[in-house]
Tab-separated table of C-alpha atoms and ligand atoms in Angstrom:
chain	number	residue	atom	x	y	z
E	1	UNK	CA	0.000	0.000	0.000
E	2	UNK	CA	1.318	3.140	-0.513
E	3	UNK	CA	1.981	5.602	2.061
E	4	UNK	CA	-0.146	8.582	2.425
E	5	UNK	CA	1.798	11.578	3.448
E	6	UNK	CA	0.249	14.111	0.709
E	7	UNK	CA	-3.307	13.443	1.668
E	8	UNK	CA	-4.101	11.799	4.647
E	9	UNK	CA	-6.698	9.378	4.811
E	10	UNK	CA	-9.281	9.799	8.354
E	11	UNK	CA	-11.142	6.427	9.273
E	12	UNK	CA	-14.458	5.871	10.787
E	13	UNK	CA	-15.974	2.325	10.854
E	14	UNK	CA	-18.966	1.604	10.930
E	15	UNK	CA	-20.485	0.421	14.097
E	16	UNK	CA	-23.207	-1.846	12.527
E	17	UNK	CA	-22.136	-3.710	9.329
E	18	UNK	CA	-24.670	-4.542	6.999
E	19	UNK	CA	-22.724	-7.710	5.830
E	20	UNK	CA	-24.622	-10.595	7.555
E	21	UNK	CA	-27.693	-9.236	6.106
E	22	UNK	CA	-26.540	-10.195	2.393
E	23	UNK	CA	-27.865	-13.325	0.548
E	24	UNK	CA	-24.061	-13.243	-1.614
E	25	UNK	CA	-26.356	-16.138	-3.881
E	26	UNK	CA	-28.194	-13.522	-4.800
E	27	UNK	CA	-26.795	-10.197	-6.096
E	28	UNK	CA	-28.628	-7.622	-7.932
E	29	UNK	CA	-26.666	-5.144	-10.093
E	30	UNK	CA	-25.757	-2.028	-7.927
E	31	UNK	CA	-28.555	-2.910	-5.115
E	32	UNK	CA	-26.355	-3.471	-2.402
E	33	UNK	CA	-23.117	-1.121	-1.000
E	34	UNK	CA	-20.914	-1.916	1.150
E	35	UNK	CA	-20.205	-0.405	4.791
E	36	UNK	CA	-18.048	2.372	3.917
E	37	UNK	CA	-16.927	4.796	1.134
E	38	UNK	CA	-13.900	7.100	0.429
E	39	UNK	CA	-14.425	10.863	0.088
E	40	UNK	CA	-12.360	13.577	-0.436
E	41	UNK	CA	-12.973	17.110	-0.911
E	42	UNK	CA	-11.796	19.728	-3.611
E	43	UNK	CA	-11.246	23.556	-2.751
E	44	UNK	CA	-9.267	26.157	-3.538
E	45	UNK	CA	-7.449	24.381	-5.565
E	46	UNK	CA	-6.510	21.811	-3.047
E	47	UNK	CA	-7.313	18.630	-2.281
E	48	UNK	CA	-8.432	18.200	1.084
E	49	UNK	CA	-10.056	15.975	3.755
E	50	UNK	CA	-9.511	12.591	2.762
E	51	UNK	CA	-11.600	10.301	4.273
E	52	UNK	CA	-13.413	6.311	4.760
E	53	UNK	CA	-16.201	7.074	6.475
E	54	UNK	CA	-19.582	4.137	6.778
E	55	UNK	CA	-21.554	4.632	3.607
E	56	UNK	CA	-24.588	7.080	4.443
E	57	UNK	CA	-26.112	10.137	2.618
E	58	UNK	CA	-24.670	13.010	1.391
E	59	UNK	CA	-26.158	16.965	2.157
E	60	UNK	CA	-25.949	18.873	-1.055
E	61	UNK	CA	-27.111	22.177	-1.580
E	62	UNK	CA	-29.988	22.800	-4.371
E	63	UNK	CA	-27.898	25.264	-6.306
E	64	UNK	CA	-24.615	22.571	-6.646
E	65	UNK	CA	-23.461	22.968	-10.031
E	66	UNK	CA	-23.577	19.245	-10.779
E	67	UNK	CA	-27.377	19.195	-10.728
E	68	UNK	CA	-27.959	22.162	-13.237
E	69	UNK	CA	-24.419	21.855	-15.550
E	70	UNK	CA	-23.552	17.919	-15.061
E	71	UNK	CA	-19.935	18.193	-14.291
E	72	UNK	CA	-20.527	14.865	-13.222
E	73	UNK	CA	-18.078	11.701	-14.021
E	74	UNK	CA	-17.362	7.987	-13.042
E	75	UNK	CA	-16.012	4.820	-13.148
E	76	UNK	CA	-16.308	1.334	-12.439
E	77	UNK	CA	-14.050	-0.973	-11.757
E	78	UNK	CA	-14.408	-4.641	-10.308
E	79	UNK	CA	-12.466	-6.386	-7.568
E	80	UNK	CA	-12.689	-10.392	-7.243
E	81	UNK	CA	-11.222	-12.985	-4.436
E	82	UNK	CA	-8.746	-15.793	-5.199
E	83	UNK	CA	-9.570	-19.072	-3.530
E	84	UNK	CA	-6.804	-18.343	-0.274
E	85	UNK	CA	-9.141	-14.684	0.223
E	86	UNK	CA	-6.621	-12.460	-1.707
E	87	UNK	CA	-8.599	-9.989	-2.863
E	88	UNK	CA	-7.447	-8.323	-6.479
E	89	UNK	CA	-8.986	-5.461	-8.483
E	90	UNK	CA	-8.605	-5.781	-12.270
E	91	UNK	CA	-6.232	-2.935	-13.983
E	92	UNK	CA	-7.367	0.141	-12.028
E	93	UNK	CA	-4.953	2.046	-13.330
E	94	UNK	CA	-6.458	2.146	-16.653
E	95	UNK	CA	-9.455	3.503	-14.852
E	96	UNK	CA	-7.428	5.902	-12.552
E	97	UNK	CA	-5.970	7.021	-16.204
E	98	UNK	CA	-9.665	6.903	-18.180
E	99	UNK	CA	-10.879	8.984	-14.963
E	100	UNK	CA	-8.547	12.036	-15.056
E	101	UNK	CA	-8.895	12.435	-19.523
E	102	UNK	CA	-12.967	12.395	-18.591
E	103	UNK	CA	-12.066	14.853	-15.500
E	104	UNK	CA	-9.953	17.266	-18.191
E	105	UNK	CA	-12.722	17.110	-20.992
E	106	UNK	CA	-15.217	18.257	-18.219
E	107	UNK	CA	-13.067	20.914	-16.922
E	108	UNK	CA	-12.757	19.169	-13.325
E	109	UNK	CA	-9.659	18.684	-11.868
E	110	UNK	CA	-7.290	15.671	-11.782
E	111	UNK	CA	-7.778	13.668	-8.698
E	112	UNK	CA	-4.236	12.904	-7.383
E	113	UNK	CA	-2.794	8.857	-7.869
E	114	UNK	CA	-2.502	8.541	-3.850
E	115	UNK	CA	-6.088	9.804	-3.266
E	116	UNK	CA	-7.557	7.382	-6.238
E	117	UNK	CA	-5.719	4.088	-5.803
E	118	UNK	CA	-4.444	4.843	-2.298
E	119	UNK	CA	-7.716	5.320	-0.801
E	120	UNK	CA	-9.274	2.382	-3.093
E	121	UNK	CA	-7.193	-0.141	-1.738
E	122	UNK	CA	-7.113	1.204	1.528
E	123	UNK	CA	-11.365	1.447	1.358
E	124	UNK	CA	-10.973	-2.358	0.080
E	125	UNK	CA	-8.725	-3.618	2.653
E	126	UNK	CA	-11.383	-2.468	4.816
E	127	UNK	CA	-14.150	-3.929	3.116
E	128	UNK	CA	-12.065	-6.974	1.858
E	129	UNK	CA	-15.161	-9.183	3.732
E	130	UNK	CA	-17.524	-7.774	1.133
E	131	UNK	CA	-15.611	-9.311	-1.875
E	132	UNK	CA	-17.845	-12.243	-2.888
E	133	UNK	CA	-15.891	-15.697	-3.733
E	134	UNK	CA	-18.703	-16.690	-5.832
E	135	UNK	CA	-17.933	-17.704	-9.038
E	136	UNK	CA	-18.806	-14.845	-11.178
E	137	UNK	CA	-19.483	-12.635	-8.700
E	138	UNK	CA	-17.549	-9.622	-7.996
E	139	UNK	CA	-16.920	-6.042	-5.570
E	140	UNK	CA	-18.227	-3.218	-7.868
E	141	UNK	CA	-16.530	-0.328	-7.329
E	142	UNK	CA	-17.536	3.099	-8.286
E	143	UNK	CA	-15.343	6.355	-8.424
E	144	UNK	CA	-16.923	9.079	-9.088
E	145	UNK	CA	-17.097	13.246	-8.977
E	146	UNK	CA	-18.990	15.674	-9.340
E	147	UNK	CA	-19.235	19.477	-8.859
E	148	UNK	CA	-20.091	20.737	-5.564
E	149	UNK	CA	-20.201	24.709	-6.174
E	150	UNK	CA	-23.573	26.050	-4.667
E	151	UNK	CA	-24.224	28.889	-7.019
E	152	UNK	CA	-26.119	28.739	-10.604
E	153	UNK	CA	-24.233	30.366	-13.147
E	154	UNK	CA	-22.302	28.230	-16.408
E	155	UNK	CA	-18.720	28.027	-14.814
E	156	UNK	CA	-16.577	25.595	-14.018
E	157	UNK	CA	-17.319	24.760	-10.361
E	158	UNK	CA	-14.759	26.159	-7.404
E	159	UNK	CA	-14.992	22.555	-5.485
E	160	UNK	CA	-15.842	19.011	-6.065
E	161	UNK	CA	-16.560	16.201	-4.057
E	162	UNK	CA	-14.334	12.331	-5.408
E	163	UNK	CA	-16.167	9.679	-3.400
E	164	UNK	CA	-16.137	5.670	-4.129
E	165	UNK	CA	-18.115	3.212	-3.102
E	166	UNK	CA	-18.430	-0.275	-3.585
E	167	UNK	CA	-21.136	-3.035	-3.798
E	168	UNK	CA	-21.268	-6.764	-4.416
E	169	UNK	CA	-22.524	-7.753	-8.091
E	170	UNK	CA	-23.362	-11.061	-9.872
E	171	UNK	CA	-23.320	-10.974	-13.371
E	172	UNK	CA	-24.775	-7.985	-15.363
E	173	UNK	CA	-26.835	-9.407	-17.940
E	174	UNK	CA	-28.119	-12.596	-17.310
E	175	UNK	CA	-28.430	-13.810	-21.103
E	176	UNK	CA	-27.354	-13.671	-24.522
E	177	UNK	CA	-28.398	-9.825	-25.824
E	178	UNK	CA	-30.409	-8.485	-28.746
E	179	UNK	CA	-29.166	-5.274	-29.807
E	180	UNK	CA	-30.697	-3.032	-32.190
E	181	UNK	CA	-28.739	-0.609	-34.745
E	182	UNK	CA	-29.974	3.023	-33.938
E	183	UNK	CA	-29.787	4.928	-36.524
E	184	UNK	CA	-31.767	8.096	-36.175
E	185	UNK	CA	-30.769	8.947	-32.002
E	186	UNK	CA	-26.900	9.923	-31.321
E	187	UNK	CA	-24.816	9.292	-28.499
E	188	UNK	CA	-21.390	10.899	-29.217
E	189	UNK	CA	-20.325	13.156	-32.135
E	190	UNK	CA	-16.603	14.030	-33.380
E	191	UNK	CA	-15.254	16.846	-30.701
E	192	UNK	CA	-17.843	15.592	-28.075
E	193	UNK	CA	-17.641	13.576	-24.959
E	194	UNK	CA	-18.524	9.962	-26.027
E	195	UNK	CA	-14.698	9.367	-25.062
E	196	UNK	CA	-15.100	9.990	-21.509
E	197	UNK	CA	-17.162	8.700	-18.597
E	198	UNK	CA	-19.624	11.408	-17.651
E	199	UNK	CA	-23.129	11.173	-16.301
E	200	UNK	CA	-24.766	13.014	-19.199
E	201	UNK	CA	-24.266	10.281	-21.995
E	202	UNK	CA	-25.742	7.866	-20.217
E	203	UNK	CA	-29.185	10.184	-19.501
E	204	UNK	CA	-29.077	10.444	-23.272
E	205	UNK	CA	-28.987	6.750	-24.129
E	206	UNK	CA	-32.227	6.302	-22.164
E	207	UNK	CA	-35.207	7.264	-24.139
E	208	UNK	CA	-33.791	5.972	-27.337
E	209	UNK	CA	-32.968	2.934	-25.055
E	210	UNK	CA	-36.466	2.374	-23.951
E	211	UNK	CA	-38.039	2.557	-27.442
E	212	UNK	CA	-35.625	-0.423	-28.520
E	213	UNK	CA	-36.918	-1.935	-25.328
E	214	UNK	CA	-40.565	-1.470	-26.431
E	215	UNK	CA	-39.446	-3.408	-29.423
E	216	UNK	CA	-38.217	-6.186	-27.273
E	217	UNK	CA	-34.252	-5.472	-27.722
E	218	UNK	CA	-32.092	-5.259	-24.782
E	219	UNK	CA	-29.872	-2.615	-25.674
E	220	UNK	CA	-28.862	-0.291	-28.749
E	221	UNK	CA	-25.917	-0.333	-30.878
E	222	UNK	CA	-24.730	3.591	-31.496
E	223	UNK	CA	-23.683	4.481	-34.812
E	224	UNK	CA	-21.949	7.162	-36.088
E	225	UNK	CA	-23.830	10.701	-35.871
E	226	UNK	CA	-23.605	11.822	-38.777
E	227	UNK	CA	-24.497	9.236	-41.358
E	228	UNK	CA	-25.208	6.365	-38.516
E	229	UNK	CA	-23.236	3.989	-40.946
E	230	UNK	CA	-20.753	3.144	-38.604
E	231	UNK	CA	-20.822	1.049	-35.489
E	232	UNK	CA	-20.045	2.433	-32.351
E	233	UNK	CA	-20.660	0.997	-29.113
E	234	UNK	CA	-23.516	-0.526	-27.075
E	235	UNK	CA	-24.590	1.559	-24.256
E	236	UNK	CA	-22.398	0.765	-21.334
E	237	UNK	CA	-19.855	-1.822	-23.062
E	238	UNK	CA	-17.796	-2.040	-26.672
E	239	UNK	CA	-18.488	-4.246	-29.484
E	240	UNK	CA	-16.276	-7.210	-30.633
E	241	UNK	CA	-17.182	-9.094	-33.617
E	242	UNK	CA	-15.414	-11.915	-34.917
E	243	UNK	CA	-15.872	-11.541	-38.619
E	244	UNK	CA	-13.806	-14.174	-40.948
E	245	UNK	CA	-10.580	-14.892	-39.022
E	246	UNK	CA	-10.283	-11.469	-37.771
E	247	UNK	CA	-11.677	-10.261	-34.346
E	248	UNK	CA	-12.265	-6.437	-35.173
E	249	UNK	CA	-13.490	-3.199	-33.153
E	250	UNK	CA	-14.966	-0.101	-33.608
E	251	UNK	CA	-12.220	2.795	-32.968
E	252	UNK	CA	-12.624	6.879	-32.494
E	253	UNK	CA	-12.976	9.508	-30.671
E	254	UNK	CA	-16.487	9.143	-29.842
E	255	UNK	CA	-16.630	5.523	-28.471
E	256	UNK	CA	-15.205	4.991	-24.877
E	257	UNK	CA	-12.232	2.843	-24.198
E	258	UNK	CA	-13.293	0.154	-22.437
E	259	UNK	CA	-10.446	-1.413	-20.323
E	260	UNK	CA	-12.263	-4.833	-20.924
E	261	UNK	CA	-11.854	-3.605	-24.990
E	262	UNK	CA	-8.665	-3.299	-24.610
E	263	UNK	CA	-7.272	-6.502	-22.516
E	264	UNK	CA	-9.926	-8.490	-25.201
E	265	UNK	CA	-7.392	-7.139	-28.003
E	266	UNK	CA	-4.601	-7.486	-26.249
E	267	UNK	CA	-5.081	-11.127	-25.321
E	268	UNK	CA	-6.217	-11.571	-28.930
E	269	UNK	CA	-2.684	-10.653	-30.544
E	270	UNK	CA	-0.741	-12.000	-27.976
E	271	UNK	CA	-2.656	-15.517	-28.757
E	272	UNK	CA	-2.302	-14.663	-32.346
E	273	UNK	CA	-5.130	-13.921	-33.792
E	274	UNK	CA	-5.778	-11.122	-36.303
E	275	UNK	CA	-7.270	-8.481	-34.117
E	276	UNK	CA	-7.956	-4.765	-36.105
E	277	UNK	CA	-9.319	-1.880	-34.527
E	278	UNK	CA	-10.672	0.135	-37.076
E	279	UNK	CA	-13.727	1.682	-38.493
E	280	UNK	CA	-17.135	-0.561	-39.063
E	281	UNK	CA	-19.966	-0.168	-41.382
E	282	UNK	CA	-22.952	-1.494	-40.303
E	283	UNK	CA	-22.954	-2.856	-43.843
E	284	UNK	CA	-20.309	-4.796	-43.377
E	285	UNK	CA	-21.741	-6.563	-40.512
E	286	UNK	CA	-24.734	-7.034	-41.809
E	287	UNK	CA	-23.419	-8.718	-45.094
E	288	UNK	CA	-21.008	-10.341	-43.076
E	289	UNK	CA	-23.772	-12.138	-41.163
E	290	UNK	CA	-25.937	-12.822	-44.323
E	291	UNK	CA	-22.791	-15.029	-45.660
E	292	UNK	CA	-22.206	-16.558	-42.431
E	293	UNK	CA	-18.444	-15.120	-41.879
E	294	UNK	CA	-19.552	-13.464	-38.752
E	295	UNK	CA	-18.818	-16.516	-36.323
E	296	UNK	CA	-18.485	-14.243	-33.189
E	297	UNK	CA	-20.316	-11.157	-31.472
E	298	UNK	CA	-20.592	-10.158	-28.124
E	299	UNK	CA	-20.322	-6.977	-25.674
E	300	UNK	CA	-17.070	-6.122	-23.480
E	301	UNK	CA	-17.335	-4.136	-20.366
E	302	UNK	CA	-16.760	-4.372	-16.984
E	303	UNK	CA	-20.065	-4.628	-15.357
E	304	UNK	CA	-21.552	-6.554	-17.906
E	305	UNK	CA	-17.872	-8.801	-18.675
E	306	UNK	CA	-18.241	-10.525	-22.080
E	307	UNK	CA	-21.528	-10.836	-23.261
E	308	UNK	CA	-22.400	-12.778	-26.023
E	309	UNK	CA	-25.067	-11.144	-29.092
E	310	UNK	CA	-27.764	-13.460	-30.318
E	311	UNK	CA	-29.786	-11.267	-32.633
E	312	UNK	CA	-29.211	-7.834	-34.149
E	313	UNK	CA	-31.736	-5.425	-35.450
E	314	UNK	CA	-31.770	-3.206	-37.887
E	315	UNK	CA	-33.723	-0.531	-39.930
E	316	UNK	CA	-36.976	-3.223	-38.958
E	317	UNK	CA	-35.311	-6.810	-39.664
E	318	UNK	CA	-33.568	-8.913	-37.443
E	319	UNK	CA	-30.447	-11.075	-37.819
E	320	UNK	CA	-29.639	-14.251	-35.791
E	321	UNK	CA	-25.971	-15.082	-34.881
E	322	UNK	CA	-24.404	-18.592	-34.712
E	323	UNK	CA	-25.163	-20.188	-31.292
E	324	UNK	CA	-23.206	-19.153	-28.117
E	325	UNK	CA	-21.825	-22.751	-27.946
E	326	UNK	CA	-19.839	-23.016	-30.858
E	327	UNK	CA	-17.949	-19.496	-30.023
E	328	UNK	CA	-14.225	-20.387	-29.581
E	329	UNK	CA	-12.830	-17.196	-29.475
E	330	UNK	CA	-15.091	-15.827	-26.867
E	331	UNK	CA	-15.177	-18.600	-24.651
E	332	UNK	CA	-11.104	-18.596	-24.756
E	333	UNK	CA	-11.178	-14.960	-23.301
E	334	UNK	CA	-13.971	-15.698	-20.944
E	335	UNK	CA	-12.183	-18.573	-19.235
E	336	UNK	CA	-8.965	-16.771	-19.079
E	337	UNK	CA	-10.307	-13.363	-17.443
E	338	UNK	CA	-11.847	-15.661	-15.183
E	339	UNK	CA	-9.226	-17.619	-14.125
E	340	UNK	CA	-7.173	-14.583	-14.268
E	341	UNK	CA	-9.509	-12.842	-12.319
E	342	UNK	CA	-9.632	-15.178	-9.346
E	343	UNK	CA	-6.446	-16.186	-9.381
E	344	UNK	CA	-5.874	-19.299	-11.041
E	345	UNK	CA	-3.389	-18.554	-13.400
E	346	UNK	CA	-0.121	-16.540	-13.095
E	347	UNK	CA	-0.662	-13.102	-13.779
E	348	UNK	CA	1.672	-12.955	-16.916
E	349	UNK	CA	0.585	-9.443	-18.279
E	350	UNK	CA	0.325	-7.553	-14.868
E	351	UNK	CA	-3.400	-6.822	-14.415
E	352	UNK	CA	-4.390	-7.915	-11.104
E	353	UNK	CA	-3.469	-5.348	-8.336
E	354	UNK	CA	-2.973	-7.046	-4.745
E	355	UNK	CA	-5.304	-5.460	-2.116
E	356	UNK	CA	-2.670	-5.264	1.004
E	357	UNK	CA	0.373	-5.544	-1.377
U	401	PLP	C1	-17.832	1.808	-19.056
U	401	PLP	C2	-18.232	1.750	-20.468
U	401	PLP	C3	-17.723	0.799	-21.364
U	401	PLP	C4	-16.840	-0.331	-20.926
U	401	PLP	O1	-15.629	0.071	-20.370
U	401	PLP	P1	-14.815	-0.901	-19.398
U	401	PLP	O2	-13.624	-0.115	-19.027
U	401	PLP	O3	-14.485	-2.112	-20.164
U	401	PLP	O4	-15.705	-1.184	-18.260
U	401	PLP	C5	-18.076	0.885	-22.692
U	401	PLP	N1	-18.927	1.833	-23.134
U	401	PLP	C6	-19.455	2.749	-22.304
U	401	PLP	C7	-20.360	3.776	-22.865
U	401	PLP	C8	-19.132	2.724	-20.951
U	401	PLP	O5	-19.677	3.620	-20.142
């Protein structure tokens, strides 16, 4: 653990843990948070008051900038416990890294390295109890911040509250997904924010979101906005198809960088496959599934993992992919994050951070 001179780090425990009152066999997406939660304060240009405190409400004020101008950003992260109770928390430097370009692109400022990962080990060393061992289960954790100012007015805020919490999750989505292609909403254009984490694009997504749900998708797949030719992303995870040999990606500007993206194409060329990230019609796809080449599709993120794509819709017709069985690529990389994850294979490439180490 590192040692927190800069910023100091207060602790109050709880007095009444919530943990015996959790069915761990039974985990609903962000329903349950843990006992405590890391905050730290931003003002004047400092950052200040560091603390783990037991997870409770915060006072705001009804003028805090966040509310009316959505400085407002996040990310999420998951932790998992080996089989001897060492608990690990995959690549959260990649989120520390992801959290600071959305923090810059929102005019907020940089949370310090010690503050971030210090306090989110220390907060997890804590909380190490609330680390399910389930299979497929995992700590959530959430990092987020958001503009504190209590004045209206367009300007960037004078202070800012960084808290994370943390919650137990089983798996995200439950079954294989039907997306649909949207092509008349937009999520992200060129010079906008789709890059980074902030609370706004994901308001956005939701009315679009629930008309695809009226039509009995699960989620949408962005295109590009300005001919919506291109695929983007699905809501809260990247796209991966497997189309001939090649696994391929959507790339940009206007997509975010999924950390689970990325590890999915670097495990791909380090196994050898032909992995391109790189611009992708929806034509393409769609012809590519007509011939049969696309062998592989499935959604990459860290709440919802690797999710495989049964049926894609688009402008009112719907294409079936080859059964989830018979995927070899996607099963490779879902057994080797796994085992990865909870610890049953070395940790070659570096990804697992020790909680305690
Ligand atoms: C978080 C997120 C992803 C996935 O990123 P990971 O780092 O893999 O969790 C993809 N798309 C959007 C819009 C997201 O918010």
């Amino acid at each position: 653990m590192s040692v927190t001179e800069t910023y100091p780090i207060r602790v109050e425990l709880t007095k009444e843990s919530k943990l015996s009152q959790v069915d761990f066999n039974d985990l609903k997406f962000g329903k349950i948070l843990a006992d405590h939660m890391l905050v730290a304060e931003y003002e004047d240009g400092v950052w200040t008051d560091v603390k783990i405190v037991p997870y409770g409400d915060l006072t705001i004020s009804p003028s805090m900038s966040a509310l009316h101008y959505g400085q407002a950003i996040f990310e999420g992260i998951k932790a998992y416990k080996f089989a001897d109770g060492t608990v690990s928390i995959f690549r959260p430097e990649k989120n520390f890294e992801r959290f600071n370009l959305s923090a810059q692109r929102l005019e907020m400022p940089a949370v310090p390295e010690e503050i971030f990962m210090g306090g989110l080990k220390k907060l997890l060393s804590i909380d190490s109890e609330w680390v399910p061992s389930v299979e497929g289960a995992a700590l959530y954790i959430r990092p987020f911040m958001f503009a504190t100012e209590a004045a209206l007015g367009v300007h960037p805020s004078i202070s800012y509250k960084f808290v994370i919490i943390t919650g137990p999750v089983g798996a995200y989505y439950n079954k294989p997904l039907r997306l649909k292609v949207e092509t008349h909403y937009t999520r992200a254009a060129q010079g906008g924010v789709g890059f980074s984490k902030n609370a706004g694009n994901y308001a956005l997504s939701l009315y679009p979101t629930r008309i695809a749900n009226d039509e009995g998708f699960d989620q949408l797949i962005w295109t590009d906005a300005k001919e919506h030719k291109y695929i983007e992303e699905a809501g809260t995870a990247n796209l991966i198809f497997r189309i001939g040999d090649t696994i391929i990606t959507p790339d940009g500007e206007t997509i975010l960088h999924g950390v689970t993206r990325r590890s999915i194409i670097e495990l791909a060329n380090k196994w050898g496959y032909k992995a391109e990230q790189r611009t992708v019609s929806v034509q393409e796809l769609i012809d590519g599934i007509k011939a049969g080449e696309v062998s592989e599709a499935f959604a990459a993120g860290t709440a919802a993992t690797l999710t495989p794509i049964s049926v894609i819709g688009f402008e009112g017709q719907t294409y079936e992919l080859p059964p989830v069985e018979g995927r070899e690529f996607s099963t490779k990389v879902l057994t080797y994050l796994n085992d990865l994850r909870y610890g049953r294979v070395a940790d070659e490439l570096g990804w697992n951070t020790l909680v305690g180490k």
